[in-house]
GROMACS .gro file of C-alpha atoms in nm:
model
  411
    1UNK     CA    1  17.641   4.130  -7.562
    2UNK     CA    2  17.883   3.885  -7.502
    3UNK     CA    3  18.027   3.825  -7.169
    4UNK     CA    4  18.326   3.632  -7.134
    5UNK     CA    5  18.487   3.465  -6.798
    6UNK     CA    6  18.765   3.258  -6.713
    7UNK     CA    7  18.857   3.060  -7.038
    8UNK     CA    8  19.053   2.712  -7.028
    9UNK     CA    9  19.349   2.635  -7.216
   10UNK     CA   10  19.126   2.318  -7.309
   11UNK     CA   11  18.868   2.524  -7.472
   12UNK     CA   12  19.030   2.514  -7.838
   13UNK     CA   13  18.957   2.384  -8.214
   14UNK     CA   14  18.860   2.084  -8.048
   15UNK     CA   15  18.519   2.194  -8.059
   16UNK     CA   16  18.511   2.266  -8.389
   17UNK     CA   17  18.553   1.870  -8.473
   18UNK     CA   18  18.186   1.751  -8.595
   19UNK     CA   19  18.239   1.406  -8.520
   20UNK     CA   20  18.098   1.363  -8.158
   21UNK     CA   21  18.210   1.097  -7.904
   22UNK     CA   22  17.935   0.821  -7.834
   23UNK     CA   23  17.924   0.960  -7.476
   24UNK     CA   24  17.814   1.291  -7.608
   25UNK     CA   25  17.487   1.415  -7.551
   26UNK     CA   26  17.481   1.761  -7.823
   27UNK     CA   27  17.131   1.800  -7.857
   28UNK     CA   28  16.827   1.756  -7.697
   29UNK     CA   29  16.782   1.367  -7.654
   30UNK     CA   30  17.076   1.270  -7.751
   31UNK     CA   31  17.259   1.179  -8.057
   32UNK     CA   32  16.928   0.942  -8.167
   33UNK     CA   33  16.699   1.201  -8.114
   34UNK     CA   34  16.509   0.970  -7.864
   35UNK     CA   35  16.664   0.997  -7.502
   36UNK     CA   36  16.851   0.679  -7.519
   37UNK     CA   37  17.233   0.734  -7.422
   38UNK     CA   38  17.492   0.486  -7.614
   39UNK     CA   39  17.669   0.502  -7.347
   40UNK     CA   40  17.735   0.132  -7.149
   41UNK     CA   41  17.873   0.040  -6.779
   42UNK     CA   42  17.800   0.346  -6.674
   43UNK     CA   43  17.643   0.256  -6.318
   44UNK     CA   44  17.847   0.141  -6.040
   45UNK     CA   45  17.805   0.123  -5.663
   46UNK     CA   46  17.695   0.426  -5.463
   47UNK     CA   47  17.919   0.489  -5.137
   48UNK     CA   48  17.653   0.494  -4.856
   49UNK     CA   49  17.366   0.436  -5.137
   50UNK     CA   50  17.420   0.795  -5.273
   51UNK     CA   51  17.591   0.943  -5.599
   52UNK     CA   52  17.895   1.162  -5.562
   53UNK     CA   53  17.764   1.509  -5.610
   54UNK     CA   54  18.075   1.659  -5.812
   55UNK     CA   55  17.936   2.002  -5.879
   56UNK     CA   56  17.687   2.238  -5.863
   57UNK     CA   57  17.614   2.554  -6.077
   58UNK     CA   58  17.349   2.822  -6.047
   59UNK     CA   59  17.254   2.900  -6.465
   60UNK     CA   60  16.940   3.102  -6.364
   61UNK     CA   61  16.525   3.025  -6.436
   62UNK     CA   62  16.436   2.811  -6.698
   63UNK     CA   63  16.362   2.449  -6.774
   64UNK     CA   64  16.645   2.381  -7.075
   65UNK     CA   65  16.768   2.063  -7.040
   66UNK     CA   66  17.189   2.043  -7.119
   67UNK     CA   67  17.429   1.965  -7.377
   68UNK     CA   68  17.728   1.770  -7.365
   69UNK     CA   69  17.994   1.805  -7.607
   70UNK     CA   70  18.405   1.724  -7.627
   71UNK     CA   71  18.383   1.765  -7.259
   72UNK     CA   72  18.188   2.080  -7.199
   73UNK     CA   73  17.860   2.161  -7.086
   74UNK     CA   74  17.568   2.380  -7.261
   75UNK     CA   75  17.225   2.540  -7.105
   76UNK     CA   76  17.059   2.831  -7.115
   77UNK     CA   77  16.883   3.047  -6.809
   78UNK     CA   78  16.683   3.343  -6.728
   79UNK     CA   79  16.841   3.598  -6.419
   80UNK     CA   80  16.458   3.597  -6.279
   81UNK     CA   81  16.410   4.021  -6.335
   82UNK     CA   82  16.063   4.081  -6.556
   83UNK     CA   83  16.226   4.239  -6.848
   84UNK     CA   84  16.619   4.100  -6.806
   85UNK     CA   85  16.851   3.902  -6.926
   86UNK     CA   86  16.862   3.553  -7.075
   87UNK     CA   87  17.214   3.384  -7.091
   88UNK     CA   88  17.348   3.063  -7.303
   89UNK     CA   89  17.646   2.870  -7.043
   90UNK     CA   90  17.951   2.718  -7.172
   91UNK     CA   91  18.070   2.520  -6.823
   92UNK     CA   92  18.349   2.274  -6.807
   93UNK     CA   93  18.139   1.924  -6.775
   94UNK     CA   94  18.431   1.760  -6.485
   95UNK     CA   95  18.433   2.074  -6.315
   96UNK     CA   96  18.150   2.298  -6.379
   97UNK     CA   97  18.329   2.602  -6.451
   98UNK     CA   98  18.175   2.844  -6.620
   99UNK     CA   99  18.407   2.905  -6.937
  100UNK     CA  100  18.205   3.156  -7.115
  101UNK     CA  101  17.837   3.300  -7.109
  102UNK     CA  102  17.660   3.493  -7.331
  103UNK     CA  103  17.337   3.737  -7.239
  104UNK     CA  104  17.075   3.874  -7.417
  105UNK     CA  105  16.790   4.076  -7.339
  106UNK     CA  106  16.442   3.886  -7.271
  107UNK     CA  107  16.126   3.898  -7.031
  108UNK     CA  108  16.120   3.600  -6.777
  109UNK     CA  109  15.693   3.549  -6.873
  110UNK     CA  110  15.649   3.321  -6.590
  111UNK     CA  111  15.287   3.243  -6.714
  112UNK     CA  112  15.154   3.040  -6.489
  113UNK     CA  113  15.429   2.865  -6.397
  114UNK     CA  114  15.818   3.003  -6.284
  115UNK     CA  115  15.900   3.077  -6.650
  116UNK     CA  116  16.212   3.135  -6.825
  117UNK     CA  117  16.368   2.915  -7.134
  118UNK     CA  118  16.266   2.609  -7.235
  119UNK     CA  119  16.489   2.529  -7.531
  120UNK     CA  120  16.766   2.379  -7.526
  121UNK     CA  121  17.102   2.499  -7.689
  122UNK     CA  122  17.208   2.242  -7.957
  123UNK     CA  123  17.600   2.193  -8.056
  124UNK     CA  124  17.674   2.100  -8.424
  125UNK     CA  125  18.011   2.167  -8.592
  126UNK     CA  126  18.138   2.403  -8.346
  127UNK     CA  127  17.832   2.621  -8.344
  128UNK     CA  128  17.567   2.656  -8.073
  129UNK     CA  129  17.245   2.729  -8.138
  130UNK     CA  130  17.039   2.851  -7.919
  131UNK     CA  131  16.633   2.978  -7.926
  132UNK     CA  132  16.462   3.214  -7.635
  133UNK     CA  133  16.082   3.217  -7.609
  134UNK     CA  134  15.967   3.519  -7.774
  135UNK     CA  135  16.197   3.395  -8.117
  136UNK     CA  136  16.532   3.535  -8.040
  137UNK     CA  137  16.703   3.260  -8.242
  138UNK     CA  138  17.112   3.252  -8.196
  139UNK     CA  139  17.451   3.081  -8.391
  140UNK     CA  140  17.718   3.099  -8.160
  141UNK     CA  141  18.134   2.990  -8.179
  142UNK     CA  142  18.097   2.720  -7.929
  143UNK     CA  143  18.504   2.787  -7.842
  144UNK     CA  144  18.429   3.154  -7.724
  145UNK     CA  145  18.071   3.221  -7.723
  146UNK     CA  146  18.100   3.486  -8.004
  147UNK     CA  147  17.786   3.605  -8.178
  148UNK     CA  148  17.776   3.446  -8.556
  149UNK     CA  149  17.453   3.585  -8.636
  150UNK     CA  150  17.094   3.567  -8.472
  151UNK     CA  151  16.731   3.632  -8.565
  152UNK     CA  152  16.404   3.709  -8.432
  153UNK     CA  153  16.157   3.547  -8.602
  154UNK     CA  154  15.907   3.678  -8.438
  155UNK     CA  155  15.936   4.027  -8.577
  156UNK     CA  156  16.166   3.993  -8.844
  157UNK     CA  157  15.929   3.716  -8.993
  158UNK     CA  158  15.616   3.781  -8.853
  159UNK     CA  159  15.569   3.439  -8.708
  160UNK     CA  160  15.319   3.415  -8.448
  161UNK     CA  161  15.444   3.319  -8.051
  162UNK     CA  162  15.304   3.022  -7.913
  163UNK     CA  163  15.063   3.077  -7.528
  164UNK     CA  164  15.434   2.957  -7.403
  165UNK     CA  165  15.670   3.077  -7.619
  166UNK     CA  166  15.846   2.891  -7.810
  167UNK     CA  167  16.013   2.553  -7.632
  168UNK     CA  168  16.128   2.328  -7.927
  169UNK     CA  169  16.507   2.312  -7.972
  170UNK     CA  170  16.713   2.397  -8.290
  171UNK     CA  171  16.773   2.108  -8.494
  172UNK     CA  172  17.061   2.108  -8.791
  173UNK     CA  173  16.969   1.883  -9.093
  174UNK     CA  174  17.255   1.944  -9.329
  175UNK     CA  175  17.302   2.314  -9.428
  176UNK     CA  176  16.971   2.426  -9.228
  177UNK     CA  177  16.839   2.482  -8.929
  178UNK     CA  178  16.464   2.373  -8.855
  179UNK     CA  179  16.291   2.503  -8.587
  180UNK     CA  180  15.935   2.415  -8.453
  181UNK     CA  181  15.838   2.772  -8.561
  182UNK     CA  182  15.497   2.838  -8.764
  183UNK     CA  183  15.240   2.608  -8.809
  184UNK     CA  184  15.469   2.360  -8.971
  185UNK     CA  185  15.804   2.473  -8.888
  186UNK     CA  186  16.083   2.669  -9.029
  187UNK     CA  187  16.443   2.668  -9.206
  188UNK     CA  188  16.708   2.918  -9.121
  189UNK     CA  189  17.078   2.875  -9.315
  190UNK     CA  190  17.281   2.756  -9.082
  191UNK     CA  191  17.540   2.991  -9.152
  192UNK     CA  192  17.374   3.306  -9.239
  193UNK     CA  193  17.049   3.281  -9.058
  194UNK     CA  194  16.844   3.349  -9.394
  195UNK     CA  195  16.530   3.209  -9.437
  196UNK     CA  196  16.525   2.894  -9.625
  197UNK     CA  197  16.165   2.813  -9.614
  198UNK     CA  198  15.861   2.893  -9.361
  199UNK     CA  199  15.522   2.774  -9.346
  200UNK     CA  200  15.206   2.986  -9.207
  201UNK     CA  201  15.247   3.226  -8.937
  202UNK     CA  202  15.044   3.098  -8.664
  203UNK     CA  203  15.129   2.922  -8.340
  204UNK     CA  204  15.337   2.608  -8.409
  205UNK     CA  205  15.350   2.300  -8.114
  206UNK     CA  206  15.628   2.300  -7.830
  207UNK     CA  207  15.817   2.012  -7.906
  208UNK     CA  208  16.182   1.960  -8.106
  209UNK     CA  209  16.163   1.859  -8.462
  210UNK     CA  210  16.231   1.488  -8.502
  211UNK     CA  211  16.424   1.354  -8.817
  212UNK     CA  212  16.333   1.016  -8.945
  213UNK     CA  213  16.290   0.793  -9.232
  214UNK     CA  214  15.895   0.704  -9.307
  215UNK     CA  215  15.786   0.583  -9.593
  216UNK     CA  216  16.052   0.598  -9.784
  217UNK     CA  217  16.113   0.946  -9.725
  218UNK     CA  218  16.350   1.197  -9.511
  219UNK     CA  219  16.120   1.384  -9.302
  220UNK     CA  220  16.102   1.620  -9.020
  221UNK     CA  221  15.819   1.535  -8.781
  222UNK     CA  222  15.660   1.822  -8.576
  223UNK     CA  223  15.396   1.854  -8.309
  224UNK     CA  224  15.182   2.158  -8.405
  225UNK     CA  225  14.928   2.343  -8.230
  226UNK     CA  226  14.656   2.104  -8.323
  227UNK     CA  227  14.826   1.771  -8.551
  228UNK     CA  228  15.131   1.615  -8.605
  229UNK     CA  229  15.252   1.621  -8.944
  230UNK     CA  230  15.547   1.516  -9.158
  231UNK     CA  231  15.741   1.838  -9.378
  232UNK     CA  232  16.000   1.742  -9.613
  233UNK     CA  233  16.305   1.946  -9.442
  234UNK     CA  234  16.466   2.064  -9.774
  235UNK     CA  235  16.168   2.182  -9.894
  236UNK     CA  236  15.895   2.243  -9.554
  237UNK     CA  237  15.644   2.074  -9.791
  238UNK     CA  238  15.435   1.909  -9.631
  239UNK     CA  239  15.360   1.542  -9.632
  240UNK     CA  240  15.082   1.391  -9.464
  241UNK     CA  241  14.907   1.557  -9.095
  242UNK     CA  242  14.657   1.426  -8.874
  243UNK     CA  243  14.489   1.578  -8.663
  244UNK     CA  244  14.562   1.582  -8.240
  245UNK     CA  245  14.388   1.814  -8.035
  246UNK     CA  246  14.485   1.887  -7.700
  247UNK     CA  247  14.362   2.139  -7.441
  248UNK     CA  248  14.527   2.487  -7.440
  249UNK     CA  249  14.736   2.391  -7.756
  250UNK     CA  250  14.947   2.192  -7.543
  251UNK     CA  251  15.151   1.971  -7.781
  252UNK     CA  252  15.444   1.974  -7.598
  253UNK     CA  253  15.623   1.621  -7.544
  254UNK     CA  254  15.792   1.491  -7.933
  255UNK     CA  255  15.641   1.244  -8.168
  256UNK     CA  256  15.867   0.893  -8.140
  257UNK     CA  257  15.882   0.736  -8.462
  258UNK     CA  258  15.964   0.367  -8.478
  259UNK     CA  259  15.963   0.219  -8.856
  260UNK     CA  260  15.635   0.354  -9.056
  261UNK     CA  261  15.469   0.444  -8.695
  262UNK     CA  262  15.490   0.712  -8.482
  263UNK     CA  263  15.357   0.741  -8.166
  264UNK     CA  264  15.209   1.041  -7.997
  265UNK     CA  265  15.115   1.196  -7.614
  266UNK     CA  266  14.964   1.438  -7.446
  267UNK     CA  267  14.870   1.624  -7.099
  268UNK     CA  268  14.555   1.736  -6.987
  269UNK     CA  269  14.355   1.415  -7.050
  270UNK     CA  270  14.486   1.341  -7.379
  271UNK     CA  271  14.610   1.035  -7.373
  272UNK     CA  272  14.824   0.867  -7.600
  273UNK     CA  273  14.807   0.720  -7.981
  274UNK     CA  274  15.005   0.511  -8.256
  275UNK     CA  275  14.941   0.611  -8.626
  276UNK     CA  276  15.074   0.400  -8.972
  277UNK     CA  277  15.198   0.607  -9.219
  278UNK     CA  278  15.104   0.425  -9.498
  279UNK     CA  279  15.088   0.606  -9.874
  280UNK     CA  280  15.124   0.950  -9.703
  281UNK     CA  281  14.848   0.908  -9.510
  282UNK     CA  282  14.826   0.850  -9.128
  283UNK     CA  283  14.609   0.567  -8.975
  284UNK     CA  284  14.573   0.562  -8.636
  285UNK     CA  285  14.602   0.198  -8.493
  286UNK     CA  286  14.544   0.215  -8.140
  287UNK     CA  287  14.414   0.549  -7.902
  288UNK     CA  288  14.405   0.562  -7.486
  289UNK     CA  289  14.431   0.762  -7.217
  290UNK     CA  290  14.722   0.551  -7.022
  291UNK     CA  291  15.010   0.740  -7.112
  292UNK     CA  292  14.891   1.139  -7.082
  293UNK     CA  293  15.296   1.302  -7.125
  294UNK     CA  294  15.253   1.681  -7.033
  295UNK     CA  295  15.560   1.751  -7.155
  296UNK     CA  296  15.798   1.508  -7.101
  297UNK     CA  297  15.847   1.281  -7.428
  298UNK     CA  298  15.832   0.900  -7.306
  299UNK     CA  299  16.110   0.642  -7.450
  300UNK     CA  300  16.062   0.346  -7.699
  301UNK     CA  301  16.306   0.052  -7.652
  302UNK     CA  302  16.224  -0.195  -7.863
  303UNK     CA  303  15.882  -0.201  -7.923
  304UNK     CA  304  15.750  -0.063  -7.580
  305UNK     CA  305  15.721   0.249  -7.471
  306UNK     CA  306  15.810   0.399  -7.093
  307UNK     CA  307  15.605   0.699  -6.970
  308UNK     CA  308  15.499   0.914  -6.719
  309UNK     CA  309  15.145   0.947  -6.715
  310UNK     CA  310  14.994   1.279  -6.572
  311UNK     CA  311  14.966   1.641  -6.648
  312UNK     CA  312  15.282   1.837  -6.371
  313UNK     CA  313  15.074   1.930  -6.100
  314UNK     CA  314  14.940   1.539  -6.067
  315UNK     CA  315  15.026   1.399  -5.767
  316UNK     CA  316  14.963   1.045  -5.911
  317UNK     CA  317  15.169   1.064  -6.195
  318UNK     CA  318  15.310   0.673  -6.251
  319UNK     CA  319  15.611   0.539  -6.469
  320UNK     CA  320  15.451   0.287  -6.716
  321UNK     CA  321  15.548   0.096  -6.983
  322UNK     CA  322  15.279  -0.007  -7.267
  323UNK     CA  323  15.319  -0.259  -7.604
  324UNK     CA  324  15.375  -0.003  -7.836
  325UNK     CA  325  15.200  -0.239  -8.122
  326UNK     CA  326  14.846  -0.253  -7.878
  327UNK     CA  327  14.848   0.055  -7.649
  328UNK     CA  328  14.808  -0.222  -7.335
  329UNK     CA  329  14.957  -0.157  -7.035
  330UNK     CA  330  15.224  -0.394  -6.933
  331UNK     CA  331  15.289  -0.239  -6.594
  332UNK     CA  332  15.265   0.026  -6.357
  333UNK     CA  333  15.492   0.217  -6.116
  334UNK     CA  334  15.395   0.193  -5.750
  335UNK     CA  335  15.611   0.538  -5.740
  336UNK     CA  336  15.374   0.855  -5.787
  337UNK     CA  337  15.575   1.106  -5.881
  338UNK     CA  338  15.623   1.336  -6.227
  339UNK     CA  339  15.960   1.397  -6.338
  340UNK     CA  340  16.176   1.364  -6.661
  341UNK     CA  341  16.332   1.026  -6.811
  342UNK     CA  342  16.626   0.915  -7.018
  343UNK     CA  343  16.751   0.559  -7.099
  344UNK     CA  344  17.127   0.400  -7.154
  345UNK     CA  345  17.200   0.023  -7.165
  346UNK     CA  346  16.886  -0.171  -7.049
  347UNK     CA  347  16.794   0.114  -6.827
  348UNK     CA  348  16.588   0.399  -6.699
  349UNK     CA  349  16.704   0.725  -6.567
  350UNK     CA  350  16.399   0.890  -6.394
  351UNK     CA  351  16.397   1.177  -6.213
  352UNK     CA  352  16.140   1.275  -6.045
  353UNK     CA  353  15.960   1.567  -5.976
  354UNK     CA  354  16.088   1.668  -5.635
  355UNK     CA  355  16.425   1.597  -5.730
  356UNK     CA  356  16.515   1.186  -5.629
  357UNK     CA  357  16.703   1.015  -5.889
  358UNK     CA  358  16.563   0.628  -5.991
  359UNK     CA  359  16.715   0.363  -6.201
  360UNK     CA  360  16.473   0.111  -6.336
  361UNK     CA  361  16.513  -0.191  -6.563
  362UNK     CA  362  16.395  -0.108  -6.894
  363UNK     CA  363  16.203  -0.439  -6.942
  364UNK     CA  364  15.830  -0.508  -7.010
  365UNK     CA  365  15.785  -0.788  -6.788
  366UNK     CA  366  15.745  -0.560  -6.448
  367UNK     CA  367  15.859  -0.200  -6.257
  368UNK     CA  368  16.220  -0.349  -6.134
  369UNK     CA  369  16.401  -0.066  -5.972
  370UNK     CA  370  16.751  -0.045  -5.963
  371UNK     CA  371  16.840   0.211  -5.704
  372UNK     CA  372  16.777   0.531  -5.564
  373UNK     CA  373  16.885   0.880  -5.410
  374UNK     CA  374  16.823   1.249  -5.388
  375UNK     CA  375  17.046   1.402  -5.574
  376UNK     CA  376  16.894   1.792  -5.563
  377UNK     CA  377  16.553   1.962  -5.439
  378UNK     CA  378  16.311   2.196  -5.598
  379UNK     CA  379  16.113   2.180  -5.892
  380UNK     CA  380  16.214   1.892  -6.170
  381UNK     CA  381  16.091   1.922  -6.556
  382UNK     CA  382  16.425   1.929  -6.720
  383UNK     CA  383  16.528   1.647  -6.861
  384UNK     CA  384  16.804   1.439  -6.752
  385UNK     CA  385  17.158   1.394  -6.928
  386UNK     CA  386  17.418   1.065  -6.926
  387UNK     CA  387  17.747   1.131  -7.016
  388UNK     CA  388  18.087   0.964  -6.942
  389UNK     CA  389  17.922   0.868  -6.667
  390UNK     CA  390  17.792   1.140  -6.496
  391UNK     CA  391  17.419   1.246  -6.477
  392UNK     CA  392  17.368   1.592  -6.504
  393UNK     CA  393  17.024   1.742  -6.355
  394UNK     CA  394  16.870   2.073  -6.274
  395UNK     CA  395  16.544   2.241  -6.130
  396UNK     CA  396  16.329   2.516  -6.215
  397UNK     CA  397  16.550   2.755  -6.022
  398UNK     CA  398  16.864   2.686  -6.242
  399UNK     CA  399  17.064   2.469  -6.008
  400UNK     CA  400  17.294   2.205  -6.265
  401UNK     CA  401  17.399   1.898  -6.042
  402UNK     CA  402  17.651   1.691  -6.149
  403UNK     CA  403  17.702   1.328  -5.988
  404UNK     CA  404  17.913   1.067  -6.067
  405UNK     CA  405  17.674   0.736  -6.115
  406UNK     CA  406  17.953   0.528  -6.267
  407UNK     CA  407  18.155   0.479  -5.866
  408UNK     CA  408  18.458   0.266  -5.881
  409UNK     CA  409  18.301  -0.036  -5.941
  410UNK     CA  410  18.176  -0.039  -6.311
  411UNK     CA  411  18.355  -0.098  -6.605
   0.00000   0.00000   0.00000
């Protein structure tokens, strides 16, 4: 049910190109798969101590983050009726028009919160891929928005939907698709949609799968229900798993994995842990309650990690940054606020829960803060996204805002 608008001339083969510019942003966090743009000089001075707002676009309910890729923009929203339609955007990333969308039916479930998507569409080799809460999963031609092929993994595969539907994003290693489906994920061919492998049917975690290198292996690390765990992605066998229990299920920000250690967090009182993967087993090395990420994964530069601690509805939620080798707090925020963070050259890109855009130094010796504006209003969970610099945000309601962060004075 594809629904086509106005299409630019610039919308060609160009997408199609794998190779993606360093300012590119296709999946969610970034082309590192930890939330740290490559991207340098990016922030200049802001006439009257605010950010150019360049666009905005309506995309409808949901709390996708975006894609950026060979200079066009990707989400995915909800049109707010009980039992309507969810659409993937193609938008031009200068301008924000809206070069092609594609609907689908699916229930808003606002359980508890406003509800709508929560994955978000991933870009790889002129494909889209996109996956709806309830297991609608999608392969779209990124140029036009035509249907490839989709599944729903739900019924066609049996595979149980998480309290919150499912939230991780698609993530291509080589010919497959892994998704954070099951209790240790699952593989789709990229190109057909056929099952590769699957694990057991019950309610996986919420974040993305993470690819690293651990002990010398290739591995896919997912958040399940109840552990994290390491699955070999051309096989789904698994590894090694510990175990991490949070309330409700509630695995929802990703793993970060730095060398042979991976570091884990939680809402709800969780806290926040290191493990050594050692002999495919995990140790943990340090546990604490400091860093307790809801759902918004914290960033490791170097080797310290910047988080928001506090569950959403906390109204003393802090930025910190820890020692990621001892778990100790090297300092604090004075700033309550939740909100979403990314990272590009030395610094932080926090925004906040209500919507006010902070840039912090991205240094363990104290909270240094940069600047700061409101750039938009309303609810903030979504991530934010650098590119060519330009910060793209958006709010519960759907509203993308584009501002230009680089001015006229950076290089």
């Amino acid at each position: 049910m594809r629904q086509s608008t106005t299409l630019s001339l610039a919308l060609t083969a160009v997408l199609g190109v794998t190779a993606m510019r360093g300012a590119d942003w296709p999946r969610y966090r970034g082309t590192g798969f930890d939330g740290i743009s490559t991207e340098k000089n990016w922030l200049g001075d802001w006439p009257g101590g605010q950010p150019k707002q360049l666009w905005k676009k309506n995309v409808g309910i949901g709390f996708a983050s975006m894609t950026v890729a060979d200079g066009h923009l990707f989400t995915v929203g909800h049109d707010g009726q009980k039992k309507g339609k969810e659409s993937v955007y193609c938008l031009d990333a200068i301008s924000g028009v809206e070069l092609w969308k594609f609907a689908y039916d699916e229930e808003l479930d606002p359980k508890y919160y406003d509800g709508g998507p929560s994955a978000t569409p991933t870009v790889d080799g002129g494909r889209v891929y996109a996956v709806s809460k309830h297991g609608l999963v999608y392969c779209l031609n990124a140029a036009d928005g035509k249907e490839l092929w989709h599944r729903n993994v739900a019924t066609e595969l049996g595979m149980e939907i998480p309290t919150w539907g499912f939230a991780g994003s698609a993530h291509v290693e080589g010919k497959r698709v892994i998704l954070n489906v099951g209790d240790a994920g699952l593989a789709l061919d990229k190109d057909t949609g056929k099952e590769v492998w699957q694990s057991a049917k019950t309610p996986g975690g919420y974040s993305t799968p993470f690819p690293a290198q651990i002990d010398g292996h290739r591995v896919i690390v997912l958040f399940s229900a109840n552990d994290v765990m390491a699955v070999d992605p051309a096989s789904g066998k698994q590894l090694w798993r510990s175990p991490w229990k949070t309330e409700y299920e509630v695995n929802a920000a990703d793993p970060i994995v730095s060398g042979n250690r991976v570091y884990i967090s939680s809402g709800y009182g969780s806290g926040n842990a290191l493990l050594e993967i050692k002999d495919g087993k995990a140790k943990q090395v340090w546990m604490n309650k400091e860093i307790r990420a809801h759902f918004v994964t914290p960033i490791a530069i170097g080797n310290y990690i910047y988080g928001i601690d506090g569950s959403a509805g906390d109204n003393d939620s802090r930025l910190k940054c820890l020692d990621m080798a001892t778990g100790k707090v090297l300092w604090s925020s004075s700033t309550a606020s939740t909100g979403s963070l990314a990272a590009a050259d030395g610094k932080l890109i926090w925004i906040t829960g209500k919507g006010e855009l902070i840039i912090a130094e991205a240094t363990p010796t104290a909270y240094k803060e940069i600047t700061r504006a409101q750039v938009t209003g309303g609810k903030i969970w979504t991530a934010p996204v650098l590119s060519n610099g330009k910060i793209y945000v958006r709010n519960a309601k759907g509203d993308v805002v584009c501002v230009d962060v680089k001015g006229a004075s950076a290089g």
